[in-house]
PDB file of C-alpha atoms in Angstrom:
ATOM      1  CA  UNK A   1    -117.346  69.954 120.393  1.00 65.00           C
ATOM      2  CA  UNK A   2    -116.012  71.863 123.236  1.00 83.00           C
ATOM      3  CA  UNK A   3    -119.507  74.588 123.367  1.00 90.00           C
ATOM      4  CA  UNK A   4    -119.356  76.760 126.008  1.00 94.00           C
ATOM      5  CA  UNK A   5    -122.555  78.933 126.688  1.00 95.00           C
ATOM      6  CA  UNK A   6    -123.871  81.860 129.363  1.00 96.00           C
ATOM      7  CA  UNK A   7    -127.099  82.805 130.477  1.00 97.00           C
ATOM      8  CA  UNK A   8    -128.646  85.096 130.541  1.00 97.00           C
ATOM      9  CA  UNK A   9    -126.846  87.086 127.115  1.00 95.00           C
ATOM     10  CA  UNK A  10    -127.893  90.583 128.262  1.00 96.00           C
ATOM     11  CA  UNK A  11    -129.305  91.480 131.879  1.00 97.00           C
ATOM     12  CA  UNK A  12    -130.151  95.508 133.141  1.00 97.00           C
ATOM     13  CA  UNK A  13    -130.578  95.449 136.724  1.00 95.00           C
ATOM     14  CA  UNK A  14    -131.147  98.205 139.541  1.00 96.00           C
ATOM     15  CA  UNK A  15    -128.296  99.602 141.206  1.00 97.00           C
ATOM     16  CA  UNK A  16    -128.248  97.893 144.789  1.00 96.00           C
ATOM     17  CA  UNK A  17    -129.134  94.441 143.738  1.00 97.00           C
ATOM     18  CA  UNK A  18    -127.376  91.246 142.815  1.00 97.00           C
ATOM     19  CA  UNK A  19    -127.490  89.511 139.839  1.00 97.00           C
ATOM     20  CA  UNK A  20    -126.253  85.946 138.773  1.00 97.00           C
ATOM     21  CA  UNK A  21    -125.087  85.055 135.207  1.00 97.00           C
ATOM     22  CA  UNK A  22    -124.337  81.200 134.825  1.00 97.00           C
ATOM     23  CA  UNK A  23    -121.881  79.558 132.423  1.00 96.00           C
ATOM     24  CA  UNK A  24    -121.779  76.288 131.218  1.00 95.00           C
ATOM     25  CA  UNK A  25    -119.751  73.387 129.225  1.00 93.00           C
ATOM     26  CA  UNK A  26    -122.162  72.021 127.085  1.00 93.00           C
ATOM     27  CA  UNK A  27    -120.231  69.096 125.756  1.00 88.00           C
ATOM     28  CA  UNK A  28    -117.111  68.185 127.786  1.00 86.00           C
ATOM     29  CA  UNK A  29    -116.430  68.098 131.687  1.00 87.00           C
ATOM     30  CA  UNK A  30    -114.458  71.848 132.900  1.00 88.00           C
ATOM     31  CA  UNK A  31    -112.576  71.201 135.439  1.00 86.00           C
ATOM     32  CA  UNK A  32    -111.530  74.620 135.698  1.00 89.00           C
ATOM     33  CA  UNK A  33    -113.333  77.836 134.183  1.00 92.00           C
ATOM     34  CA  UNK A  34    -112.598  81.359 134.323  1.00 94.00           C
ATOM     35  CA  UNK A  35    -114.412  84.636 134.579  1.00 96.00           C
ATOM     36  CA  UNK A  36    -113.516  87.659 132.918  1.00 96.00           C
ATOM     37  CA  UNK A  37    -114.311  91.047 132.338  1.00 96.00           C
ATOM     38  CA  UNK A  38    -113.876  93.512 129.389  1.00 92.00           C
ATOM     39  CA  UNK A  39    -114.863  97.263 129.168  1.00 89.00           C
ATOM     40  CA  UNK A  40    -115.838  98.921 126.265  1.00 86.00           C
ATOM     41  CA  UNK A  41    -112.835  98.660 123.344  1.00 83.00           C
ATOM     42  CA  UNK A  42    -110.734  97.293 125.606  1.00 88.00           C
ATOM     43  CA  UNK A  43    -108.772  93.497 126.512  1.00 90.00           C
ATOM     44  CA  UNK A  44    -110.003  90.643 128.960  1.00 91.00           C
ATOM     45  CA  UNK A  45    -108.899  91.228 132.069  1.00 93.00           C
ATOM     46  CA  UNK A  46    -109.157  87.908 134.070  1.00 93.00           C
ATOM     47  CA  UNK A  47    -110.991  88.064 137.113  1.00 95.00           C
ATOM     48  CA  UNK A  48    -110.739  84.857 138.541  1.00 94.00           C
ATOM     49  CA  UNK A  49    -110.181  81.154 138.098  1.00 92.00           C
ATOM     50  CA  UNK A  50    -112.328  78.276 139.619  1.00 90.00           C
ATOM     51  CA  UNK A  51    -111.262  74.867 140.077  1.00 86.00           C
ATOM     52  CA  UNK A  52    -114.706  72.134 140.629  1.00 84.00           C
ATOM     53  CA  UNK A  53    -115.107  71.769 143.986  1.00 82.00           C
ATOM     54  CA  UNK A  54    -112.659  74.370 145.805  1.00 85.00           C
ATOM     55  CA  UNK A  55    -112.995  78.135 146.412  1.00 88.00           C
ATOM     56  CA  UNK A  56    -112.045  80.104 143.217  1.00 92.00           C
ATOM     57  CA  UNK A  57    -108.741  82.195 142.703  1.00 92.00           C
ATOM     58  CA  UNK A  58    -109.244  85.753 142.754  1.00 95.00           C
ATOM     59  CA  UNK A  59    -106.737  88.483 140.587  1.00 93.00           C
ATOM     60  CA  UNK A  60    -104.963  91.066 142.335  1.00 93.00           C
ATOM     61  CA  UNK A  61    -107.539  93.910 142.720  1.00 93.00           C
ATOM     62  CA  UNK A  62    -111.198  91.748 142.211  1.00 95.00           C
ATOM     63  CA  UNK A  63    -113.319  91.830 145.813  1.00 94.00           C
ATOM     64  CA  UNK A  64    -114.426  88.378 146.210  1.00 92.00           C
ATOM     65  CA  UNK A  65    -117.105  89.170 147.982  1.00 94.00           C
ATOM     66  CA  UNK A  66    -118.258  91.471 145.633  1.00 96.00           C
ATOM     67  CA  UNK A  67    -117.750  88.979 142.997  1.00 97.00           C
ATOM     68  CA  UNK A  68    -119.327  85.693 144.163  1.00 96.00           C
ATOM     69  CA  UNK A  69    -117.798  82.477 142.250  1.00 95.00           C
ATOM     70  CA  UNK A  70    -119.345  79.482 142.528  1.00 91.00           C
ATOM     71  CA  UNK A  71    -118.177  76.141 140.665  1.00 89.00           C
ATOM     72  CA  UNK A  72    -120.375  73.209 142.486  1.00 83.00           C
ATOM     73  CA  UNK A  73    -120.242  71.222 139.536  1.00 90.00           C
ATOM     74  CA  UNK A  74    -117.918  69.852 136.100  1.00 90.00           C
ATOM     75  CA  UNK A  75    -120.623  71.822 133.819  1.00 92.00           C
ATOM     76  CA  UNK A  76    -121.512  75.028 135.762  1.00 94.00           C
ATOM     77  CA  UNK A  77    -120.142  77.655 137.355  1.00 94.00           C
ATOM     78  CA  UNK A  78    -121.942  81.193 138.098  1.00 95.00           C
ATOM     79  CA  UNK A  79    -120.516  84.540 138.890  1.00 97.00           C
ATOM     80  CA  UNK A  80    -123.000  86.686 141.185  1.00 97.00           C
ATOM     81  CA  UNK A  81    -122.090  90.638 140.899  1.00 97.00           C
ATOM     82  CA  UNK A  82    -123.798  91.526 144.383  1.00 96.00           C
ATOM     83  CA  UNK A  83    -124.576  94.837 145.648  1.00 96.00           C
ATOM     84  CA  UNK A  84    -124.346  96.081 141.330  1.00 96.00           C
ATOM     85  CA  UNK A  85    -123.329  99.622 140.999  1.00 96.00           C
ATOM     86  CA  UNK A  86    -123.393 101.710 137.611  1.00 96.00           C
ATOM     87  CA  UNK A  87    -119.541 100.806 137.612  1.00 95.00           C
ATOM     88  CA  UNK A  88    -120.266  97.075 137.690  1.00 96.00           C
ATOM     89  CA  UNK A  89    -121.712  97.504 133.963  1.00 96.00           C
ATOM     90  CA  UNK A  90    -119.054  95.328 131.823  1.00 95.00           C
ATOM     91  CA  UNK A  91    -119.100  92.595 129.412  1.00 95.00           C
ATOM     92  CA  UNK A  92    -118.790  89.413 131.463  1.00 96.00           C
ATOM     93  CA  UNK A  93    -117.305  86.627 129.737  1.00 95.00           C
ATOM     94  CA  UNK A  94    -116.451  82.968 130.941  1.00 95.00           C
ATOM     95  CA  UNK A  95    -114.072  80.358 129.629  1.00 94.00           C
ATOM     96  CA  UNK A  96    -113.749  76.534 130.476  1.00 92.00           C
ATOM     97  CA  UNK A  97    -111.297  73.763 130.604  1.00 88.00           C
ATOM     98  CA  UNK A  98    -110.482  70.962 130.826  1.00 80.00           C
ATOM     99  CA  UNK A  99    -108.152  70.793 133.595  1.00 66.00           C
ATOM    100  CA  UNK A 100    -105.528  72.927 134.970  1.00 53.00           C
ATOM    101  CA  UNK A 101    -101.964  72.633 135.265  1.00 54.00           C
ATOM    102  CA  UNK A 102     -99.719  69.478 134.279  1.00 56.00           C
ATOM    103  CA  UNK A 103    -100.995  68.606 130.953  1.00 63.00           C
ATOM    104  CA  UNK A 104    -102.396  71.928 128.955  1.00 62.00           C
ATOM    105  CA  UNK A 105    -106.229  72.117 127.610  1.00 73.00           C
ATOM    106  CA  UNK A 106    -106.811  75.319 126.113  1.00 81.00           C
ATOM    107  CA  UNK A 107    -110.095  77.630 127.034  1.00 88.00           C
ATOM    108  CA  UNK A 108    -112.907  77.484 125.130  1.00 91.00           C
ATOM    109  CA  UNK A 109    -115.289  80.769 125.382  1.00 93.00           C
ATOM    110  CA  UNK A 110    -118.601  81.586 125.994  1.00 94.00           C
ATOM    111  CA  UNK A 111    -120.663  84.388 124.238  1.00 93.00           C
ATOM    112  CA  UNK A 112    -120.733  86.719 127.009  1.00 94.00           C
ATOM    113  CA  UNK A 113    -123.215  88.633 129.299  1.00 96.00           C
ATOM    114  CA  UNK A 114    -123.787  92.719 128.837  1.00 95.00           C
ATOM    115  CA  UNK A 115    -124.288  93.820 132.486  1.00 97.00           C
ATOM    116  CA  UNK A 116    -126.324  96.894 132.654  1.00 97.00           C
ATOM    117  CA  UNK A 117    -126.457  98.618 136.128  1.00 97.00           C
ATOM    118  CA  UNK A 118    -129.195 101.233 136.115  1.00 96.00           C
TER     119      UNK A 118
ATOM    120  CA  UNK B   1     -95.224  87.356 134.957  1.00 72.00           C
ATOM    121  CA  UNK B   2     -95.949  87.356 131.274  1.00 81.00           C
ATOM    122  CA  UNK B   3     -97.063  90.130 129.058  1.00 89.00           C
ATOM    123  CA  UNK B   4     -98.547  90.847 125.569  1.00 94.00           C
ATOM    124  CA  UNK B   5     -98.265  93.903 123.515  1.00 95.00           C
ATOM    125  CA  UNK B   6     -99.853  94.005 120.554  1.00 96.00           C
ATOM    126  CA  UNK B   7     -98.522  97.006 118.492  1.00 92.00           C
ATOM    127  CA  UNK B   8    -101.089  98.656 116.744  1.00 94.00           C
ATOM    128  CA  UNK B   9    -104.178  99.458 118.232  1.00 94.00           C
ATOM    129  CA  UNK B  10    -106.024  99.633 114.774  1.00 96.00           C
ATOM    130  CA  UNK B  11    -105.354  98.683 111.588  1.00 97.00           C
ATOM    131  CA  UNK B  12    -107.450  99.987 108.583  1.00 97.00           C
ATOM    132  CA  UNK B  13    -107.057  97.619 105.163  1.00 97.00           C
ATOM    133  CA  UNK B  14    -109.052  97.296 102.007  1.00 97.00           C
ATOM    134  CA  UNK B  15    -110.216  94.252 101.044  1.00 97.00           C
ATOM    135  CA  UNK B  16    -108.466  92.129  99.304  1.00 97.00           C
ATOM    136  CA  UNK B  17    -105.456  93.259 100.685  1.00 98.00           C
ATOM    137  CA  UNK B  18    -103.255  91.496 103.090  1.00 98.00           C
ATOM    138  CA  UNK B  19    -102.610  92.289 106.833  1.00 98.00           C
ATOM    139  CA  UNK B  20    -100.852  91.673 109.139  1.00 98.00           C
ATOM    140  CA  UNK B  21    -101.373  92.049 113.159  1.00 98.00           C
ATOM    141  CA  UNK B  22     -98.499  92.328 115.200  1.00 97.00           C
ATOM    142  CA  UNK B  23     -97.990  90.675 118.808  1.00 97.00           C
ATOM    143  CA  UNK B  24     -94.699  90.696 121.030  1.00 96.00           C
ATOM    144  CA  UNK B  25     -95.286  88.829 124.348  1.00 94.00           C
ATOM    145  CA  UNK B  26     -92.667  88.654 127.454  1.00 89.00           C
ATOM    146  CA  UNK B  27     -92.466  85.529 129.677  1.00 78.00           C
ATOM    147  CA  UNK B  28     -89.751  83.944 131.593  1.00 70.00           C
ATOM    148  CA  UNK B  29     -90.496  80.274 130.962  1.00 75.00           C
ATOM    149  CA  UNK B  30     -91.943  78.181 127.735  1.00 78.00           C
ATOM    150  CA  UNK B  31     -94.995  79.830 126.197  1.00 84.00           C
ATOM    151  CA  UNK B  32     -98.197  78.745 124.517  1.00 89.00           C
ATOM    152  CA  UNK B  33     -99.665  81.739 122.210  1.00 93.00           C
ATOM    153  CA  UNK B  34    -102.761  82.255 120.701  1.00 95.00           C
ATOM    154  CA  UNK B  35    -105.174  84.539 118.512  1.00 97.00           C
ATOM    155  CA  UNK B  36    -108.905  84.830 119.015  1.00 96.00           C
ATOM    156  CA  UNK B  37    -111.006  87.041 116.568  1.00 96.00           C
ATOM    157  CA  UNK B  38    -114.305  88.409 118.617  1.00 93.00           C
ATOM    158  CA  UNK B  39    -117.093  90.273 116.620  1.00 91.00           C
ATOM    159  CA  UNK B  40    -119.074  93.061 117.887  1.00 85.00           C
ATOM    160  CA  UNK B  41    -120.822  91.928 121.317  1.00 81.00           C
ATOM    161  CA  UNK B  42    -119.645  88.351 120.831  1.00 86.00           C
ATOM    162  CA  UNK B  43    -117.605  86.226 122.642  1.00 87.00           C
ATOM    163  CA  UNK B  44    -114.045  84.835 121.239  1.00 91.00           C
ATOM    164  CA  UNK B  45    -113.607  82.639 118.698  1.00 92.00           C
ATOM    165  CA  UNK B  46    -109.958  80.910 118.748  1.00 93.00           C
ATOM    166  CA  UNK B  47    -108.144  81.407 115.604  1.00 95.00           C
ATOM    167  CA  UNK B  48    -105.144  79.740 115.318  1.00 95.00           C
ATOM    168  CA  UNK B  49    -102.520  78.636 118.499  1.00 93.00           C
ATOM    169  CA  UNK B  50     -99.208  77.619 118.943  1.00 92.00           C
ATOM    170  CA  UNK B  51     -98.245  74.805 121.311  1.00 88.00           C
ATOM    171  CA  UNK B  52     -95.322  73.384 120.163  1.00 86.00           C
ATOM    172  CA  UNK B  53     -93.499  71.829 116.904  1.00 88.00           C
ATOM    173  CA  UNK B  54     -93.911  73.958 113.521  1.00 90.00           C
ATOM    174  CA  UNK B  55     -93.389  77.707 114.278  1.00 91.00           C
ATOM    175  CA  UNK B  56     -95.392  78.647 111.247  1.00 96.00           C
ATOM    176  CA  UNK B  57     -99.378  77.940 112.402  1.00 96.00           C
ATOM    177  CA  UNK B  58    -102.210  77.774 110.374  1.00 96.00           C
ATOM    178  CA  UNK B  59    -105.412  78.823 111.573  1.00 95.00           C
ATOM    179  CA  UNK B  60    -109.232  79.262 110.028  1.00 94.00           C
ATOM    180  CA  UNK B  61    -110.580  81.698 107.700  1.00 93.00           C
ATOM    181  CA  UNK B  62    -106.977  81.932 106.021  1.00 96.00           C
ATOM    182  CA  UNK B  63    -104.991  83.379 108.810  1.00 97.00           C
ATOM    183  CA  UNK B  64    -101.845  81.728 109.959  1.00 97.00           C
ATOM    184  CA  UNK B  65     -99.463  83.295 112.824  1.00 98.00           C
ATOM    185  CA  UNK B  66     -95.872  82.700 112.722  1.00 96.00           C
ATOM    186  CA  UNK B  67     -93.492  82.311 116.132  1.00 94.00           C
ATOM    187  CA  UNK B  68     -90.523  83.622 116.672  1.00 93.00           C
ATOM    188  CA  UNK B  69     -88.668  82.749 119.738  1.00 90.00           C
ATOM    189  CA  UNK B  70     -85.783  85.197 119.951  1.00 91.00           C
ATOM    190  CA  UNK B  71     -87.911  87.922 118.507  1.00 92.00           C
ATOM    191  CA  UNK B  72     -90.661  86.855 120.825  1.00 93.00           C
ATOM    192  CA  UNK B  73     -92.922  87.829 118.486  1.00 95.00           C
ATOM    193  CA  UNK B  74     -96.039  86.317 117.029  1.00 97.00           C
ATOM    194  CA  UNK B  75     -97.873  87.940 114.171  1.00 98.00           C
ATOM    195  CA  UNK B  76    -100.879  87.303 112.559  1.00 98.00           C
ATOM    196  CA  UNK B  77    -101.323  87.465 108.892  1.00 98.00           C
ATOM    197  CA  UNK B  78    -103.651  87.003 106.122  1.00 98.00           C
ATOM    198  CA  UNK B  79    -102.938  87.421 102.574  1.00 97.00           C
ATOM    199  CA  UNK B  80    -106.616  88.817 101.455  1.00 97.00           C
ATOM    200  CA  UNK B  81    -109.012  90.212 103.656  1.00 97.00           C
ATOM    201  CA  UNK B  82    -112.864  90.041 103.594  1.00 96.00           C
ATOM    202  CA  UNK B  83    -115.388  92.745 104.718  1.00 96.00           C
ATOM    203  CA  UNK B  84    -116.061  90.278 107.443  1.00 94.00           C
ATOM    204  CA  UNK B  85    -112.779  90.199 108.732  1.00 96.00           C
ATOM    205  CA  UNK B  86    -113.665  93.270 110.309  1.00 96.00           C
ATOM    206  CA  UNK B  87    -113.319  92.932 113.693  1.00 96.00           C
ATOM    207  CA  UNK B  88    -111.538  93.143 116.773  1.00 96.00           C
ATOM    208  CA  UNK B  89    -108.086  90.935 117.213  1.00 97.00           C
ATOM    209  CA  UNK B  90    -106.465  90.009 120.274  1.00 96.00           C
ATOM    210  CA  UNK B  91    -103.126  87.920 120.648  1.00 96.00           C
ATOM    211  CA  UNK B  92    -102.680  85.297 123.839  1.00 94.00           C
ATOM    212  CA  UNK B  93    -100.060  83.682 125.974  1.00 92.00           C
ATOM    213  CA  UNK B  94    -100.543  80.877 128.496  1.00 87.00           C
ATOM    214  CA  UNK B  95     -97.633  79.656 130.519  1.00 75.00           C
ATOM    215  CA  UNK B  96     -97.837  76.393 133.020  1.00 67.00           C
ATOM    216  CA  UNK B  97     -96.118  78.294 135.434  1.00 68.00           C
ATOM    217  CA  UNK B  98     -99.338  80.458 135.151  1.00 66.00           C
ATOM    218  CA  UNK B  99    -102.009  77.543 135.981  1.00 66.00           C
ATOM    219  CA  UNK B 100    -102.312  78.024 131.853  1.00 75.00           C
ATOM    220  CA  UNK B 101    -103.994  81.103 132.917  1.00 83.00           C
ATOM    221  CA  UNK B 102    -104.476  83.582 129.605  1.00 89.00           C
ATOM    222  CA  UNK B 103    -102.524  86.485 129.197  1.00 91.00           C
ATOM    223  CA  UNK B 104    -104.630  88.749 126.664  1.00 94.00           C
ATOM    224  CA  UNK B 105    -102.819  91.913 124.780  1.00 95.00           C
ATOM    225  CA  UNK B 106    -104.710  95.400 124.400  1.00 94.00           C
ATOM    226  CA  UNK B 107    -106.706  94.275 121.121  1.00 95.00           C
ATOM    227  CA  UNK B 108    -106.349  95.615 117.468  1.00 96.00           C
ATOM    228  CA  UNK B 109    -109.055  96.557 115.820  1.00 96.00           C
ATOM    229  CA  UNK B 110    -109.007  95.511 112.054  1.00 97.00           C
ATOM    230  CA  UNK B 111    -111.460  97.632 109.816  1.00 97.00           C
ATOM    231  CA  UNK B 112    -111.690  96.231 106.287  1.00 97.00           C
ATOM    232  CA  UNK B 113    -112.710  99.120 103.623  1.00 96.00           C
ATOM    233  CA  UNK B 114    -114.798  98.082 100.433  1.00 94.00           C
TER     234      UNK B 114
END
């Protein structure tokens, strides 16, 4: 149990546009999921946290309106990188829980989108 | 605000030799702590954590992690390694005071020689 997956797995896109990768719990309700990003041979570095339902927590230093979070439902939540620029090109991974606070859940990962930004 | 520093960057072994991945994390209140493997252009896979109870944790593929409190320490070890343990390493801490948000050290890279 607990299968977390992302789609697309790799996506090249123009410099200029916006592109939306989607990540999902396959098997168990996520009340919260998380979106991070990881450069080449280097650690996660968490962008954000989204609760179902409420406007997502940005980390110190991530525009949130560059990074557009959006967790409508306890299965799904998609990260659009809008306006992409060649420095937008990362490894995008999500994670998904169970709940957050009070009672722990650990994350459970998904595979990860290569973002491209020609 | 918590921290993880895992001490080697990269750690060449031959196989069939044992390793061991160090990880020394900083936090202020009661931690959770975790390793997660991840292969080349994969997400991670969770190897092992440690919530509470024994402080010596055993984990898949024959890697266990043990924690030490007042070292603050929590390295990873396996007694033989495989060519496909090759991969990259990274140690975790997740503290409630943190929304049980992850805490992820720099990575060691484990490269397993024939």
């Amino acid at each position: 149990g607990a299968v977390v997956s992302q789609h697309p797995s790799r996506v090249i896109c123009k410099s200029g546009t916006s592109v939306k990768i989607e990540c999902r719990s396959l098997d168990f309700q996520a009340t919260t999921m998380f979106w991070y990003r990881q450069f080449p041979k280097q650690s996660l570095m968490l962008m954000a946290t989204s609760n179902e339902g409420s406007k997502a927590t940005y980390e110190q230093g991530v525009e949130k309106d560059k990074f557009l979070i959006n967790h409508a439902s306890l299965t799904l939540s998609t990260l659009t990188v809008t306006s992409a620029h060649p420095e937008d090109s990362s490894f995008y991974i999500c994670s998904a829980s169970r709940t957050s606070g009070g009672r722990f859940y650990e994350q459970y990962f998904g595979p990860g989108t290569r973002l491209t930004v020609t | 605000a918590q921290s993880v520093t895992q001490l080697d960057s990269q750690v060449p072994v031959f196989e069939e030799a044992p390793v061991e991945l160090r990880c020394n994390y900083s936090s202020s209140v009661s931690v959770y702590l975790f390793w997660y493997v991840q292969y080349p252009n994969q997400g991670l896979q969770l190897l092992l954590k440690y919530l509470s109870g024994s402080t010596l944790v055993k984990g898949i593929n024959g890697f266990e992690a043990e924690f030490n409190k007042s070292q603050t320490s929590f390295h990873l070890r396996k007694p033989s390694v495989h060519i496909s343990d090759t991969a990259e390493y990274f140690c975790a801490v997740s503290d409630k005071a943190a929304g049980n948000k992850l805490t992820f050290g720099g990575g060691t890279r484990v490269l397993v020689k024939p």
